[in-house]
Amino acid sequence: QVQLQESGPGLVKPSQTLSLTCTVSGGSISTGGYYWSWIRQHPGKGLEWIGYIYYNGNTYYRNPSLESRLTISVDTSKNQFSLRLSSVTAADTAVYHCARMTTWGHWFDPWGQGTLVTVSS
Amino acid sequence: QSALTQPASVSGSPGQSITISCTGTSSDVGIYNYVSWYQQHAGEAPKLMIYEVSNRPSGVSNRFSGSKSGNTASLTISGLQAEDEADYYCSSYTRSNTPYVFGTGTKVTVL
């Protein structure tokens, strides 16, 4: 059973870069057939799709409000993928989830529990 | 891309049935059968309950069912149980700039 776990700093200063890692267990990222995604949830609000990456490094961002500040990368040797969001502001304060999506469908399963990142000086 | 619209809260007594609506547009729910539903208990990871409008993943109770009519998708929980108390989110593939949009979320309370 595949499980995902996010990790990274819980506090980031404004204008700095937010960096998170998602560790995949119970299965290999390199197997193929899945997109590895990031989704965030602002406090008390709904969910926002951020982007995803394939095991070969191909990325798909397509979120105009984030695209210019966003980098998603993958490390198959560690079975991890990562998120970097630069020039953060208080508006980037959210719980960040990683999730898996099949290449033949449009649903997310499973998800990581999420990690709260607060942007504050 | 605006979020899909869900009622903020829905409640019911044990054993009853409740339905959560998810209203989108002709750019998402209305033209794609890629609506999914997620259950999220406080402090936990969201869990996939329904995919492609009405399909249940293995292990999800058959008390959960999904449907769609026009621009509105629905999740019905029958035989409501205490463990169903959680937040529920819908999601749809969309042809707008951002390919996936989520609902505003519905808090289900079991009375």
CSV table of C-alpha atoms in Angstrom, one decimal:
chain,number,residue,atom,x,y,z
A,1,GLN,CA,0.0,0.0,0.0
A,2,VAL,CA,1.5,3.3,-1.1
A,3,GLN,CA,1.9,6.0,1.5
A,4,LEU,CA,3.1,9.6,1.1
A,5,GLN,CA,4.6,11.8,3.8
A,6,GLU,CA,5.4,15.5,3.5
A,7,SER,CA,8.3,17.1,5.3
A,8,GLY,CA,9.9,20.5,5.6
A,9,PRO,CA,10.1,23.7,7.6
A,10,GLY,CA,6.9,24.8,9.2
A,11,LEU,CA,7.9,28.5,9.2
A,12,VAL,CA,9.3,30.5,6.3
A,13,LYS,CA,10.0,34.2,6.2
A,14,PRO,CA,8.4,36.5,3.6
A,15,SER,CA,10.3,36.7,0.3
A,16,GLN,CA,12.2,33.5,1.0
A,17,THR,CA,11.8,30.1,-0.6
A,18,LEU,CA,9.5,27.4,0.7
A,19,SER,CA,10.9,23.9,0.2
A,20,LEU,CA,9.0,20.7,0.9
A,21,THR,CA,9.7,17.0,0.2
A,22,CYS,CA,7.3,14.1,-0.2
A,23,THR,CA,8.6,10.7,0.6
A,24,VAL,CA,6.8,7.8,-1.1
A,25,SER,CA,6.8,4.4,0.6
A,26,GLY,CA,5.2,1.1,-0.3
A,27,GLY,CA,5.9,1.6,-4.0
A,28,SER,CA,8.4,3.0,-6.4
A,29,ILE,CA,8.1,6.4,-8.1
A,30,SER,CA,10.0,5.0,-11.0
A,31,THR,CA,7.3,2.4,-11.8
A,32,GLY,CA,5.5,4.8,-14.1
A,33,GLY,CA,1.8,5.3,-14.7
A,34,TYR,CA,1.4,8.0,-12.1
A,35,TYR,CA,1.8,11.8,-11.7
A,36,TRP,CA,3.1,12.9,-8.4
A,37,SER,CA,1.2,16.0,-7.3
A,38,TRP,CA,1.2,18.9,-4.9
A,39,ILE,CA,-2.0,20.4,-3.6
A,40,ARG,CA,-2.4,23.0,-0.9
A,41,GLN,CA,-5.2,24.0,1.5
A,42,HIS,CA,-5.4,27.5,2.9
A,43,PRO,CA,-6.5,27.7,6.6
A,44,GLY,CA,-10.2,27.2,6.8
A,45,LYS,CA,-10.6,27.1,3.0
A,46,GLY,CA,-10.7,24.7,0.1
A,47,LEU,CA,-8.0,23.0,-1.9
A,48,GLU,CA,-5.9,24.3,-4.6
A,49,TRP,CA,-4.0,22.2,-7.2
A,50,ILE,CA,-0.4,23.3,-7.6
A,51,GLY,CA,1.2,21.0,-10.1
A,52,TYR,CA,2.7,17.5,-10.7
A,53,ILE,CA,5.7,15.7,-12.0
A,54,TYR,CA,6.3,12.4,-13.7
A,55,TYR,CA,9.2,10.1,-12.7
A,56,ASN,CA,11.2,11.1,-15.7
A,57,GLY,CA,11.2,14.7,-14.6
A,58,ASN,CA,8.4,16.0,-16.9
A,59,THR,CA,6.4,18.6,-15.0
A,60,TYR,CA,3.0,20.2,-15.4
A,61,TYR,CA,2.3,23.4,-13.5
A,62,ARG,CA,-0.4,25.3,-15.3
A,63,ASN,CA,-1.5,27.4,-12.2
A,64,PRO,CA,-1.0,31.0,-13.3
A,65,SER,CA,-0.9,32.3,-9.8
A,66,LEU,CA,2.1,30.1,-8.9
A,67,GLU,CA,3.8,29.1,-12.1
A,68,SER,CA,6.5,31.7,-12.2
A,69,ARG,CA,7.6,30.9,-8.6
A,70,LEU,CA,7.3,27.2,-8.7
A,71,THR,CA,9.7,24.3,-9.2
A,72,ILE,CA,8.8,20.6,-8.7
A,73,SER,CA,11.6,18.0,-8.9
A,74,VAL,CA,12.0,14.3,-8.4
A,75,ASP,CA,14.7,12.1,-6.9
A,76,THR,CA,14.0,8.6,-7.9
A,77,SER,CA,17.0,7.3,-6.0
A,78,LYS,CA,15.4,8.5,-2.7
A,79,ASN,CA,11.8,7.8,-3.9
A,80,GLN,CA,11.0,11.4,-3.2
A,81,PHE,CA,9.7,14.4,-5.1
A,82,SER,CA,9.9,18.0,-4.0
A,83,LEU,CA,8.3,21.5,-4.1
A,84,ARG,CA,10.1,24.8,-4.1
A,85,LEU,CA,8.1,28.0,-4.1
A,86,SER,CA,10.0,31.2,-4.2
A,87,SER,CA,9.3,34.8,-3.1
A,88,VAL,CA,6.6,33.6,-0.6
A,89,THR,CA,4.1,35.9,1.0
A,90,ALA,CA,1.5,35.4,3.8
A,91,ALA,CA,-0.9,34.3,1.0
A,92,ASP,CA,1.2,31.1,0.7
A,93,THR,CA,0.5,30.1,4.2
A,94,ALA,CA,-1.3,26.7,3.9
A,95,VAL,CA,-1.3,23.0,4.5
A,96,TYR,CA,0.6,21.5,1.7
A,97,HIS,CA,-0.3,17.9,0.6
A,98,CYS,CA,1.4,15.6,-1.8
A,99,ALA,CA,-0.7,13.1,-3.7
A,100,ARG,CA,-0.6,10.5,-6.5
A,101,MET,CA,-2.6,10.7,-9.6
A,102,THR,CA,-2.9,8.0,-12.3
A,103,THR,CA,-1.9,9.0,-15.9
A,104,TRP,CA,-5.1,7.5,-17.2
A,105,GLY,CA,-7.5,9.2,-14.8
A,106,HIS,CA,-8.1,12.5,-13.0
A,107,TRP,CA,-8.3,11.7,-9.4
A,108,PHE,CA,-5.9,11.9,-6.5
A,109,ASP,CA,-5.2,8.7,-4.4
A,110,PRO,CA,-3.5,8.4,-1.9
A,111,TRP,CA,-2.7,11.7,-0.3
A,112,GLY,CA,-0.2,12.6,2.4
A,113,GLN,CA,-1.5,14.0,5.7
A,114,GLY,CA,-0.2,17.4,4.8
A,115,THR,CA,2.2,19.8,6.5
A,116,LEU,CA,1.4,23.3,7.6
A,117,VAL,CA,3.7,26.0,6.3
A,118,THR,CA,3.3,29.5,7.8
A,119,VAL,CA,4.9,32.5,6.1
A,120,SER,CA,5.7,35.0,8.7
A,121,SER,CA,8.6,37.2,9.9
B,1,GLN,CA,-10.5,29.5,-12.1
B,2,SER,CA,-13.3,29.7,-9.4
B,3,ALA,CA,-13.8,26.9,-6.9
B,4,LEU,CA,-16.7,24.5,-7.3
B,5,THR,CA,-19.6,25.5,-5.1
B,6,GLN,CA,-20.7,23.2,-2.2
B,7,PRO,CA,-23.0,23.8,0.8
B,8,ALA,CA,-20.9,24.8,3.8
B,9,SER,CA,-22.7,22.2,6.0
B,10,VAL,CA,-25.1,19.3,5.8
B,11,SER,CA,-26.4,17.3,8.8
B,12,GLY,CA,-28.4,14.2,9.4
B,13,SER,CA,-29.3,11.7,12.0
B,14,PRO,CA,-27.8,8.2,12.1
B,15,GLY,CA,-29.4,6.0,9.5
B,16,GLN,CA,-30.6,8.8,7.3
B,17,SER,CA,-29.4,9.7,3.9
B,18,ILE,CA,-27.8,13.0,3.0
B,19,THR,CA,-26.7,14.5,-0.3
B,20,ILE,CA,-23.9,17.0,-1.0
B,21,SER,CA,-24.1,19.0,-4.1
B,22,CYS,CA,-21.1,20.3,-6.1
B,23,THR,CA,-21.9,23.0,-8.7
B,24,GLY,CA,-19.5,23.9,-11.5
B,25,THR,CA,-19.8,25.2,-15.0
B,26,SER,CA,-19.8,24.1,-18.6
B,27,SER,CA,-16.0,24.2,-18.5
B,28,ASP,CA,-15.6,21.5,-15.8
B,29,VAL,CA,-18.4,19.4,-14.2
B,30,GLY,CA,-20.7,20.1,-17.2
B,31,ILE,CA,-18.5,18.6,-19.8
B,32,TYR,CA,-16.2,16.1,-18.1
B,33,ASN,CA,-17.1,12.9,-16.2
B,34,TYR,CA,-14.0,13.4,-14.1
B,35,VAL,CA,-15.6,14.4,-10.9
B,36,SER,CA,-14.1,12.9,-7.7
B,37,TRP,CA,-15.0,13.2,-4.0
B,38,TYR,CA,-12.7,13.2,-1.0
B,39,GLN,CA,-13.4,12.7,2.7
B,40,GLN,CA,-11.2,14.4,5.2
B,41,HIS,CA,-11.3,13.8,8.9
B,42,ALA,CA,-9.7,16.5,11.1
B,43,GLY,CA,-6.0,16.4,11.0
B,44,GLU,CA,-5.9,13.5,8.5
B,45,ALA,CA,-5.2,13.0,4.8
B,46,PRO,CA,-8.0,13.4,2.4
B,47,LYS,CA,-9.4,10.0,1.2
B,48,LEU,CA,-10.7,9.2,-2.2
B,49,MET,CA,-14.4,8.2,-2.0
B,50,ILE,CA,-15.7,8.5,-5.5
B,51,TYR,CA,-13.9,8.9,-8.9
B,52,GLU,CA,-15.3,9.5,-12.4
B,53,VAL,CA,-18.6,10.7,-11.0
B,54,SER,CA,-19.9,7.4,-9.6
B,55,ASN,CA,-17.1,4.9,-9.2
B,56,ARG,CA,-16.1,3.6,-5.8
B,57,PRO,CA,-12.6,2.6,-5.1
B,58,SER,CA,-12.0,-0.8,-3.5
B,59,GLY,CA,-12.6,-0.6,0.2
B,60,VAL,CA,-15.1,2.3,0.2
B,61,SER,CA,-18.5,1.5,1.6
B,62,ASN,CA,-21.3,1.2,-0.8
B,63,ARG,CA,-23.2,3.6,1.4
B,64,PHE,CA,-21.4,6.3,-0.7
B,65,SER,CA,-22.6,7.0,-4.2
B,66,GLY,CA,-22.1,9.7,-6.8
B,67,SER,CA,-24.1,11.1,-9.7
B,68,LYS,CA,-24.1,14.1,-12.0
B,69,SER,CA,-26.7,16.2,-13.8
B,70,GLY,CA,-25.7,19.1,-16.0
B,71,ASN,CA,-23.2,21.3,-14.2
B,72,THR,CA,-23.9,19.7,-10.7
B,73,ALA,CA,-22.5,16.6,-9.2
B,74,SER,CA,-23.7,15.0,-6.1
B,75,LEU,CA,-22.5,12.7,-3.3
B,76,THR,CA,-25.0,10.7,-1.4
B,77,ILE,CA,-24.3,9.1,1.9
B,78,SER,CA,-27.0,6.6,2.9
B,79,GLY,CA,-27.3,5.0,6.3
B,80,LEU,CA,-25.4,7.8,7.9
B,81,GLN,CA,-23.0,6.7,10.6
B,82,ALA,CA,-21.0,8.6,13.2
B,83,GLU,CA,-17.8,7.9,11.4
B,84,ASP,CA,-19.1,9.7,8.3
B,85,GLU,CA,-18.7,13.0,10.2
B,86,ALA,CA,-16.0,14.8,8.3
B,87,ASP,CA,-15.3,17.4,5.6
B,88,TYR,CA,-16.1,16.5,2.0
B,89,TYR,CA,-14.6,18.0,-1.1
B,90,CYS,CA,-15.4,17.5,-4.8
B,91,SER,CA,-13.0,18.0,-7.6
B,92,SER,CA,-13.3,18.2,-11.4
B,93,TYR,CA,-11.0,18.2,-14.3
B,94,THR,CA,-11.4,21.5,-16.2
B,95,ARG,CA,-10.5,23.0,-19.5
B,96,SER,CA,-9.4,26.3,-18.0
B,97,ASN,CA,-5.8,27.4,-17.3
B,98,THR,CA,-5.6,25.3,-14.1
B,99,PRO,CA,-6.6,21.7,-15.0
B,100,TYR,CA,-8.0,20.7,-11.6
B,101,VAL,CA,-10.5,22.6,-9.5
B,102,PHE,CA,-11.8,21.7,-6.1
B,103,GLY,CA,-15.0,22.4,-4.3
B,104,THR,CA,-15.4,24.8,-1.4
B,105,GLY,CA,-15.9,21.9,1.0
B,106,THR,CA,-18.9,20.6,3.1
B,107,LYS,CA,-18.8,19.8,6.7
B,108,VAL,CA,-21.1,16.8,7.4
B,109,THR,CA,-22.4,16.5,11.0
B,110,VAL,CA,-24.1,13.5,12.3
B,111,LEU,CA,-26.7,14.6,14.8
